[in-house]
């Protein structure tokens, strides 16, 4: 039916009337026509609009669910390891940094990917302790959150894994009892919560959940999404968008205005009296409170805003066949713990506060990590909800070890003329190496047993062997030499000289008194041997014994054949042999000594020689030691080893030789090596080849006549790099500690004791503190290297394992080493350059002395 509205009366002069007026005054005449028109037009239109609205809602929900599904498929979980010291404002820096990194433009938010969100989760379990994790969806770029953590919390470490549900799954034969809910703001979101109050909410949460029964797990999840719209347009007090609420109010006002004359409730609204005492109220106190709230709301609206929701839950497993009393008891315990966990934000009550709300599908909501229209919070407020505990006394929290520091760009990464150290744990895939020319400043390696110290030495030895650089390795344990021999390159088999105390074959002869075979300084040799014996047996070595030993050494060395320590024992016990040798002594001082010795008589001579003879016999009774020290002319030319790329590997386990014998044999080998290194002074510096001396437990072997500080200073000029490794600073004398601290400039520290970390932190501060040095992971080290004579900033390195052993390589090298003598070594070619074409020497910026 068609209705002709032209016949309807026109409005009257009073402003009322028209169609609506006619319908009100004469409803019976026009109501049938209106109902008929509605049946033909309004109802189909309403149905169409309802279908469009429902379709739009369905599409929106589908798009949102698909978006959340894509986020969850590649999501990751970043566990934050708490540093030893946490600054109170670090969490605010963290959230402000992420707001700028995650906030997207309006067209990006309405597109398929949506606005990114994060989940800050606390998980506390009596068996596992307390862990803090950040759930990161797949749409967030890699390492973004990890970098934000290390920037905000100095010294924090991160461990990234695939995302996992926040609550554990009940094992087979059990089911879980769950209690929890949501924490939502009780008042309008424009009113802020309290951000400055005594106590630490995170510490309160962990302490409240740490006393739970075994198997119980508590979880608090804070979901946060950046908000870029105006805060006053985000939410109302009931969670309804303010713009939409205003539209509904205006629409209702206009609709009611069709029926009522004039403005709505204009005549019924009394005039508001003006305040007499100030802001907003007649009461001065109320006015001040209102002013404070408004100032707080204005301050909240200034900074970055986040849409947030807080969910909490406590779960505990019970047997599937448990009776009702057991289930009721566990359920009551879970509810009580859930209430205790939910109260961790009670201290934040101020202009606004949190109240608990039930959630019908709490476990699914925690796992899905869905965030609808949450509560609006500023960055300082969000930092109260989600932060690292500042209380250092919490033992349950997972704390960080040493911080990861990237190496300087001037540090070598590998290639010819370098020694590998490992990989930088702060830069994935970045190798760290030390140039051979920088290794001449010597290397100090410190760390306890089992931390990776021997692995590092093994890789450096293999690099030298592969580059045909001469080296001497002394191992007082034995495992290092065994590992190296099984992995040596094939071309180095003919250059190996092996001392193995466990071998049944005849070892090479060192003979520290042989100055005839390869040449040498007699006085220096005698001085080195005498000093080594005096320092090894210092508790039983007096001035008369030292005098007797040095005169005996000089006497036996005058014979035409190479002398040995066995000749000293014969000189003191065989009168005929002694009389024959003393007749050829030219030194008047030595002649007077033997005349005085002979005048003592048998009893006096016995008392004088007994302390020396018991030590010599103790050595010579061991077949390996006698063959290595007194087996005839020396078969090892250490000068040729250093110049021509030989490999001297001394396996001297203390368990087989004894501590004193190992120290004596190793010290004599070091003394001979030093004597050979100083003899290279007659070679032009440009023609000297780089060589290395590796000493594990080096404090046992540095007993030569040359002071350690002088030895370290002069070795660099002779291109002999010394790698000094040991376990702790207590093993060193004050003089030796100071010499190594000053002259061994390349520092590599594994996990050291707290006592040592206080002293060693002087070399790594301020980048690495005492805590960092004492909490290094296994096979991780802190390195402070020298590049072109200047110290670089310390970095952390993860050492790499040794390559797999070559089958049959150790047997082949040992067989070749039985008959190998160093006079047959041939120079493999010109000196290997210390820096290849891929490693140009960079220009190191001059460091400020105040930063050292």
Short mmCIF file of C-alpha atoms in Angstrom, two decimals, residues 16-327:
data_model
loop_
_atom_site.label_atom_id
_atom_site.label_comp_id
_atom_site.label_asym_id
_atom_site.label_seq_id
_atom_site.Cartn_x
_atom_site.Cartn_y
_atom_site.Cartn_z
CA UNK A 16 4.62 20.90 16.81
CA UNK A 17 2.68 18.71 14.51
CA UNK A 18 3.72 17.05 11.31
CA UNK A 19 3.63 13.32 10.77
CA UNK A 20 4.96 12.52 14.22
CA UNK A 21 2.40 14.86 15.80
CA UNK A 22 -0.45 13.30 13.83
CA UNK A 23 0.70 9.85 14.89
CA UNK A 24 0.68 10.96 18.51
CA UNK A 25 -2.64 12.87 18.43
CA UNK A 26 -4.47 10.54 16.01
CA UNK A 27 -2.79 7.15 16.21
CA UNK A 28 -5.82 5.22 15.09
CA UNK A 29 -6.06 6.84 11.64
CA UNK A 30 -2.44 6.36 10.56
CA UNK A 31 -1.14 3.38 12.55
CA UNK A 32 -2.38 0.72 10.07
CA UNK A 33 -0.73 2.54 7.20
CA UNK A 34 2.52 2.83 9.17
CA UNK A 35 2.52 -0.86 10.11
CA UNK A 36 1.86 -1.83 6.51
CA UNK A 37 4.78 0.33 5.29
CA UNK A 38 7.02 -1.15 7.98
CA UNK A 39 6.11 -4.63 6.91
CA UNK A 40 7.05 -3.87 3.30
CA UNK A 41 10.21 -1.80 3.92
CA UNK A 42 11.51 -1.63 7.52
CA UNK A 43 11.54 -5.32 8.39
CA UNK A 44 13.52 -6.41 5.26
CA UNK A 45 15.84 -3.46 5.78
CA UNK A 46 16.36 -4.40 9.43
CA UNK A 47 16.98 -8.01 8.48
CA UNK A 48 19.48 -6.93 5.87
CA UNK A 49 21.24 -4.68 8.31
CA UNK A 50 21.33 -7.42 10.93
CA UNK A 51 22.75 -9.86 8.38
CA UNK A 52 25.39 -7.34 7.36
CA UNK A 53 26.32 -6.67 10.97
CA UNK A 54 26.48 -10.36 11.82
CA UNK A 55 28.51 -11.04 8.69
CA UNK A 56 30.92 -8.25 9.55
CA UNK A 57 31.28 -9.56 13.09
CA UNK A 58 31.88 -13.08 11.80
CA UNK A 59 34.50 -11.91 9.33
CA UNK A 60 36.20 -9.82 12.01
CA UNK A 61 36.29 -12.76 14.42
CA UNK A 62 37.57 -15.09 11.70
CA UNK A 63 40.32 -12.66 10.68
CA UNK A 64 41.30 -12.17 14.32
CA UNK A 65 41.43 -15.91 14.98
CA UNK A 66 43.47 -16.55 11.85
CA UNK A 67 45.84 -13.77 12.87
CA UNK A 68 46.24 -15.23 16.35
CA UNK A 69 46.80 -18.68 14.86
CA UNK A 70 49.58 -17.36 12.61
CA UNK A 71 51.17 -15.58 15.55
CA UNK A 72 51.12 -18.76 17.64
CA UNK A 73 52.55 -21.02 14.91
CA UNK A 74 55.99 -19.42 14.91
CA UNK A 75 55.91 -17.90 18.38
CA UNK A 76 58.99 -18.05 20.57
CA UNK A 77 59.67 -17.73 24.25
CA UNK A 78 62.46 -15.55 25.62
CA UNK A 79 63.52 -16.45 29.15
CA UNK A 80 65.15 -13.58 30.99
CA UNK A 81 67.95 -14.50 33.38
CA UNK A 82 68.01 -11.87 36.12
CA UNK A 83 71.28 -9.95 36.54
CA UNK A 84 72.84 -9.50 39.99
CA UNK A 85 71.75 -5.86 40.21
CA UNK A 86 68.47 -4.50 38.80
CA UNK A 87 67.87 -0.77 38.52
CA UNK A 88 64.35 0.31 39.60
CA UNK A 89 63.60 2.15 36.34
CA UNK A 90 64.88 -0.57 33.99
CA UNK A 91 61.42 -2.03 33.34
CA UNK A 92 60.08 1.36 32.28
CA UNK A 93 62.96 1.69 29.82
CA UNK A 94 62.14 -1.79 28.50
CA UNK A 95 58.48 -1.05 27.82
CA UNK A 96 59.09 2.41 26.39
CA UNK A 97 61.70 0.96 24.04
CA UNK A 98 59.34 -1.79 22.87
CA UNK A 99 56.44 0.64 22.41
CA UNK A 100 58.36 2.51 19.76
CA UNK A 101 59.52 -0.72 18.13
CA UNK A 102 56.11 -2.48 18.07
CA UNK A 103 53.66 0.39 17.48
CA UNK A 104 52.23 0.35 13.97
CA UNK A 105 50.33 2.84 11.81
CA UNK A 106 46.54 2.73 11.57
CA UNK A 107 46.51 1.16 8.14
CA UNK A 108 48.96 -1.49 9.32
CA UNK A 109 46.78 -2.30 12.33
CA UNK A 110 43.69 -2.72 10.14
CA UNK A 111 45.60 -4.88 7.68
CA UNK A 112 46.02 -8.61 7.90
CA UNK A 113 48.92 -8.62 10.38
CA UNK A 114 47.26 -6.44 13.04
CA UNK A 115 48.89 -4.82 16.05
CA UNK A 116 51.63 -6.86 17.70
CA UNK A 117 51.42 -7.86 21.36
CA UNK A 118 53.70 -9.42 23.96
CA UNK A 119 53.15 -11.69 26.94
CA UNK A 120 55.23 -11.14 30.08
CA UNK A 121 54.89 -14.26 32.22
CA UNK A 122 55.98 -15.29 35.69
CA UNK A 123 56.08 -19.01 36.32
CA UNK A 124 56.87 -20.35 39.79
CA UNK A 125 57.22 -24.00 40.68
CA UNK A 126 58.83 -25.41 43.86
CA UNK A 127 60.88 -27.88 41.88
CA UNK A 128 61.96 -25.57 39.04
CA UNK A 129 62.17 -22.24 40.82
CA UNK A 130 60.89 -18.97 39.40
CA UNK A 131 61.38 -18.10 35.75
CA UNK A 132 60.47 -14.93 33.86
CA UNK A 133 59.60 -15.32 30.19
CA UNK A 134 58.38 -13.10 27.40
CA UNK A 135 56.07 -14.69 24.84
CA UNK A 136 56.82 -13.19 21.42
CA UNK A 137 54.55 -13.84 18.41
CA UNK A 138 56.02 -14.78 15.07
CA UNK A 139 55.27 -11.36 13.57
CA UNK A 140 57.85 -9.67 15.83
CA UNK A 141 61.31 -9.60 14.18
CA UNK A 142 63.98 -11.90 15.67
CA UNK A 143 66.26 -10.58 18.42
CA UNK A 144 64.12 -7.46 18.92
CA UNK A 145 62.98 -8.42 22.40
CA UNK A 146 66.36 -9.96 23.27
CA UNK A 147 68.14 -6.72 22.43
CA UNK A 148 65.60 -4.68 24.38
CA UNK A 149 66.21 -6.88 27.44
CA UNK A 150 69.99 -6.46 27.31
CA UNK A 151 69.61 -2.70 26.80
CA UNK A 152 67.16 -2.17 29.66
CA UNK A 153 68.64 -4.56 32.22
CA UNK A 154 72.41 -4.33 32.25
CA UNK A 155 73.92 -7.77 32.71
CA UNK A 156 70.74 -9.73 31.91
CA UNK A 157 70.95 -12.79 29.67
CA UNK A 158 68.27 -14.28 27.43
CA UNK A 159 67.55 -17.82 26.34
CA UNK A 160 65.18 -18.18 23.39
CA UNK A 161 63.19 -21.37 22.78
CA UNK A 162 59.96 -22.35 21.07
CA UNK A 163 56.81 -21.18 22.81
CA UNK A 164 55.27 -23.52 25.36
CA UNK A 165 52.02 -23.43 27.36
CA UNK A 166 52.34 -21.39 30.55
CA UNK A 167 50.86 -24.18 32.67
CA UNK A 168 52.17 -27.76 32.70
CA UNK A 169 50.10 -30.67 31.48
CA UNK A 170 49.10 -33.21 34.10
CA UNK A 171 51.00 -36.49 33.79
CA UNK A 172 49.31 -39.72 32.87
CA UNK A 173 46.98 -41.01 35.54
CA UNK A 174 46.41 -37.56 37.04
CA UNK A 175 44.31 -34.51 36.38
CA UNK A 176 44.86 -30.88 37.29
CA UNK A 177 42.89 -28.63 39.58
CA UNK A 178 42.97 -25.02 38.45
CA UNK A 179 42.08 -21.79 40.20
CA UNK A 180 42.59 -18.23 39.05
CA UNK A 181 41.09 -15.44 37.03
CA UNK A 182 41.79 -11.98 35.69
CA UNK A 183 42.85 -8.73 37.30
CA UNK A 184 41.10 -5.70 35.79
CA UNK A 185 41.00 -2.05 36.72
CA UNK A 186 38.12 -1.23 39.05
CA UNK A 187 37.69 2.39 37.92
CA UNK A 188 37.95 4.30 34.67
CA UNK A 189 41.22 3.68 32.83
CA UNK A 190 42.14 7.34 32.89
CA UNK A 191 42.84 7.10 36.63
CA UNK A 192 46.36 5.72 37.18
CA UNK A 193 47.49 3.10 39.65
CA UNK A 194 50.24 3.76 42.15
CA UNK A 195 53.76 3.43 40.75
CA UNK A 196 55.92 4.56 43.69
CA UNK A 197 55.44 2.46 46.81
CA UNK A 198 57.65 0.43 49.16
CA UNK A 199 58.27 -3.18 48.26
CA UNK A 200 58.64 -5.12 45.05
CA UNK A 201 55.52 -6.72 43.49
CA UNK A 202 57.60 -9.34 41.67
CA UNK A 203 59.36 -10.34 44.88
CA UNK A 204 55.99 -10.50 46.65
CA UNK A 205 54.64 -12.74 43.91
CA UNK A 206 57.60 -15.11 43.97
CA UNK A 207 57.64 -15.33 47.76
CA UNK A 208 53.90 -15.98 47.84
CA UNK A 209 54.18 -18.84 45.36
CA UNK A 210 57.49 -20.34 46.48
CA UNK A 211 55.96 -22.02 49.57
CA UNK A 212 53.58 -24.15 47.50
CA UNK A 213 53.41 -27.92 47.71
CA UNK A 214 55.57 -29.97 45.33
CA UNK A 215 53.99 -30.28 41.91
CA UNK A 216 52.04 -27.03 42.22
CA UNK A 217 52.66 -24.36 39.60
CA UNK A 218 51.68 -20.71 39.68
CA UNK A 219 51.56 -18.46 36.64
CA UNK A 220 50.91 -14.75 36.16
CA UNK A 221 50.51 -13.57 32.58
CA UNK A 222 50.59 -9.90 31.57
CA UNK A 223 49.53 -9.34 27.97
CA UNK A 224 50.39 -5.93 26.56
CA UNK A 225 49.70 -4.28 23.19
CA UNK A 226 50.88 -0.80 22.16
CA UNK A 227 48.16 1.84 21.80
CA UNK A 228 48.69 4.75 19.45
CA UNK A 229 45.21 6.38 19.59
CA UNK A 230 44.26 9.13 22.03
CA UNK A 231 43.80 7.74 25.54
CA UNK A 232 40.41 9.44 26.06
CA UNK A 233 39.08 7.67 22.96
CA UNK A 234 40.26 4.22 23.87
CA UNK A 235 37.93 3.02 26.64
CA UNK A 236 35.27 4.23 28.98
CA UNK A 237 34.82 3.15 32.57
CA UNK A 238 32.86 0.11 31.44
CA UNK A 239 35.14 -0.83 28.64
CA UNK A 240 32.89 0.65 25.92
CA UNK A 241 34.60 2.88 23.36
CA UNK A 242 34.00 6.51 24.29
CA UNK A 243 33.28 7.57 20.71
CA UNK A 244 30.63 4.89 20.31
CA UNK A 245 29.09 5.75 23.70
CA UNK A 246 28.94 9.41 22.69
CA UNK A 247 27.23 8.48 19.42
CA UNK A 248 24.59 6.46 21.26
CA UNK A 249 23.98 9.28 23.72
CA UNK A 250 23.58 11.85 20.96
CA UNK A 251 21.28 9.57 18.99
CA UNK A 252 19.03 8.96 21.99
CA UNK A 253 18.95 12.70 22.73
CA UNK A 254 17.85 13.50 19.18
CA UNK A 255 15.28 10.70 19.18
CA UNK A 256 13.73 11.86 22.43
CA UNK A 257 13.74 15.42 21.10
CA UNK A 258 11.24 14.35 18.50
CA UNK A 259 8.67 13.79 21.22
CA UNK A 260 9.55 16.34 23.90
CA UNK A 261 9.65 20.09 23.37
CA UNK A 262 12.81 22.02 23.96
CA UNK A 263 16.12 20.69 25.28
CA UNK A 264 16.10 17.41 27.12
CA UNK A 265 15.63 17.81 30.89
CA UNK A 266 16.35 21.52 30.51
CA UNK A 267 13.68 22.51 32.98
CA UNK A 268 14.52 19.77 35.50
CA UNK A 269 18.28 20.33 35.70
CA UNK A 270 19.02 22.73 38.52
CA UNK A 271 21.77 25.22 38.21
CA UNK A 272 25.07 23.93 39.64
CA UNK A 273 26.34 26.19 42.38
CA UNK A 274 29.80 27.63 42.04
CA UNK A 275 32.41 26.19 44.40
CA UNK A 276 33.41 28.43 47.24
CA UNK A 277 36.69 26.82 48.26
CA UNK A 278 38.41 25.74 45.09
CA UNK A 279 38.50 23.00 42.48
CA UNK A 280 35.28 21.20 41.65
CA UNK A 281 33.64 21.11 45.06
CA UNK A 282 32.54 23.25 47.90
CA UNK A 283 34.82 21.23 50.23
CA UNK A 284 38.46 22.28 50.03
CA UNK A 285 39.75 18.78 50.85
CA UNK A 286 37.59 17.21 48.16
CA UNK A 287 38.78 19.83 45.72
CA UNK A 288 42.40 19.06 46.45
CA UNK A 289 41.82 15.34 45.99
CA UNK A 290 40.02 15.94 42.70
CA UNK A 291 42.84 18.18 41.54
CA UNK A 292 45.43 15.52 42.44
CA UNK A 293 43.46 12.88 40.49
CA UNK A 294 43.20 15.10 37.46
CA UNK A 295 46.90 15.90 37.57
CA UNK A 296 47.68 12.17 37.82
CA UNK A 297 45.36 11.42 34.91
CA UNK A 298 47.02 14.13 32.83
CA UNK A 299 50.44 12.72 33.65
CA UNK A 300 49.32 9.23 32.65
CA UNK A 301 48.05 10.46 29.27
CA UNK A 302 51.40 12.02 28.32
CA UNK A 303 53.62 8.97 27.78
CA UNK A 304 53.25 5.77 25.72
CA UNK A 305 50.10 3.78 26.37
CA UNK A 306 49.51 0.02 26.46
CA UNK A 307 46.36 -2.07 26.39
CA UNK A 308 46.86 -4.74 29.06
CA UNK A 309 45.22 -7.62 30.82
CA UNK A 310 46.53 -9.62 33.78
CA UNK A 311 45.65 -13.29 34.19
CA UNK A 312 46.75 -15.53 37.03
CA UNK A 313 46.34 -19.21 37.75
CA UNK A 314 47.53 -21.89 40.17
CA UNK A 315 47.35 -25.56 39.27
CA UNK A 316 48.10 -28.74 41.14
CA UNK A 317 47.86 -32.38 40.03
CA UNK A 318 45.78 -34.97 41.86
CA UNK A 319 45.49 -38.70 41.14
CA UNK A 320 42.65 -39.64 38.89
CA UNK A 321 41.31 -42.07 41.52
CA UNK A 322 41.61 -39.63 44.45
CA UNK A 323 38.71 -39.47 46.88
CA UNK A 324 36.55 -36.39 47.42
CA UNK A 325 38.33 -35.36 50.58
CA UNK A 326 41.71 -35.28 48.82
CA UNK A 327 40.30 -33.33 45.90
#
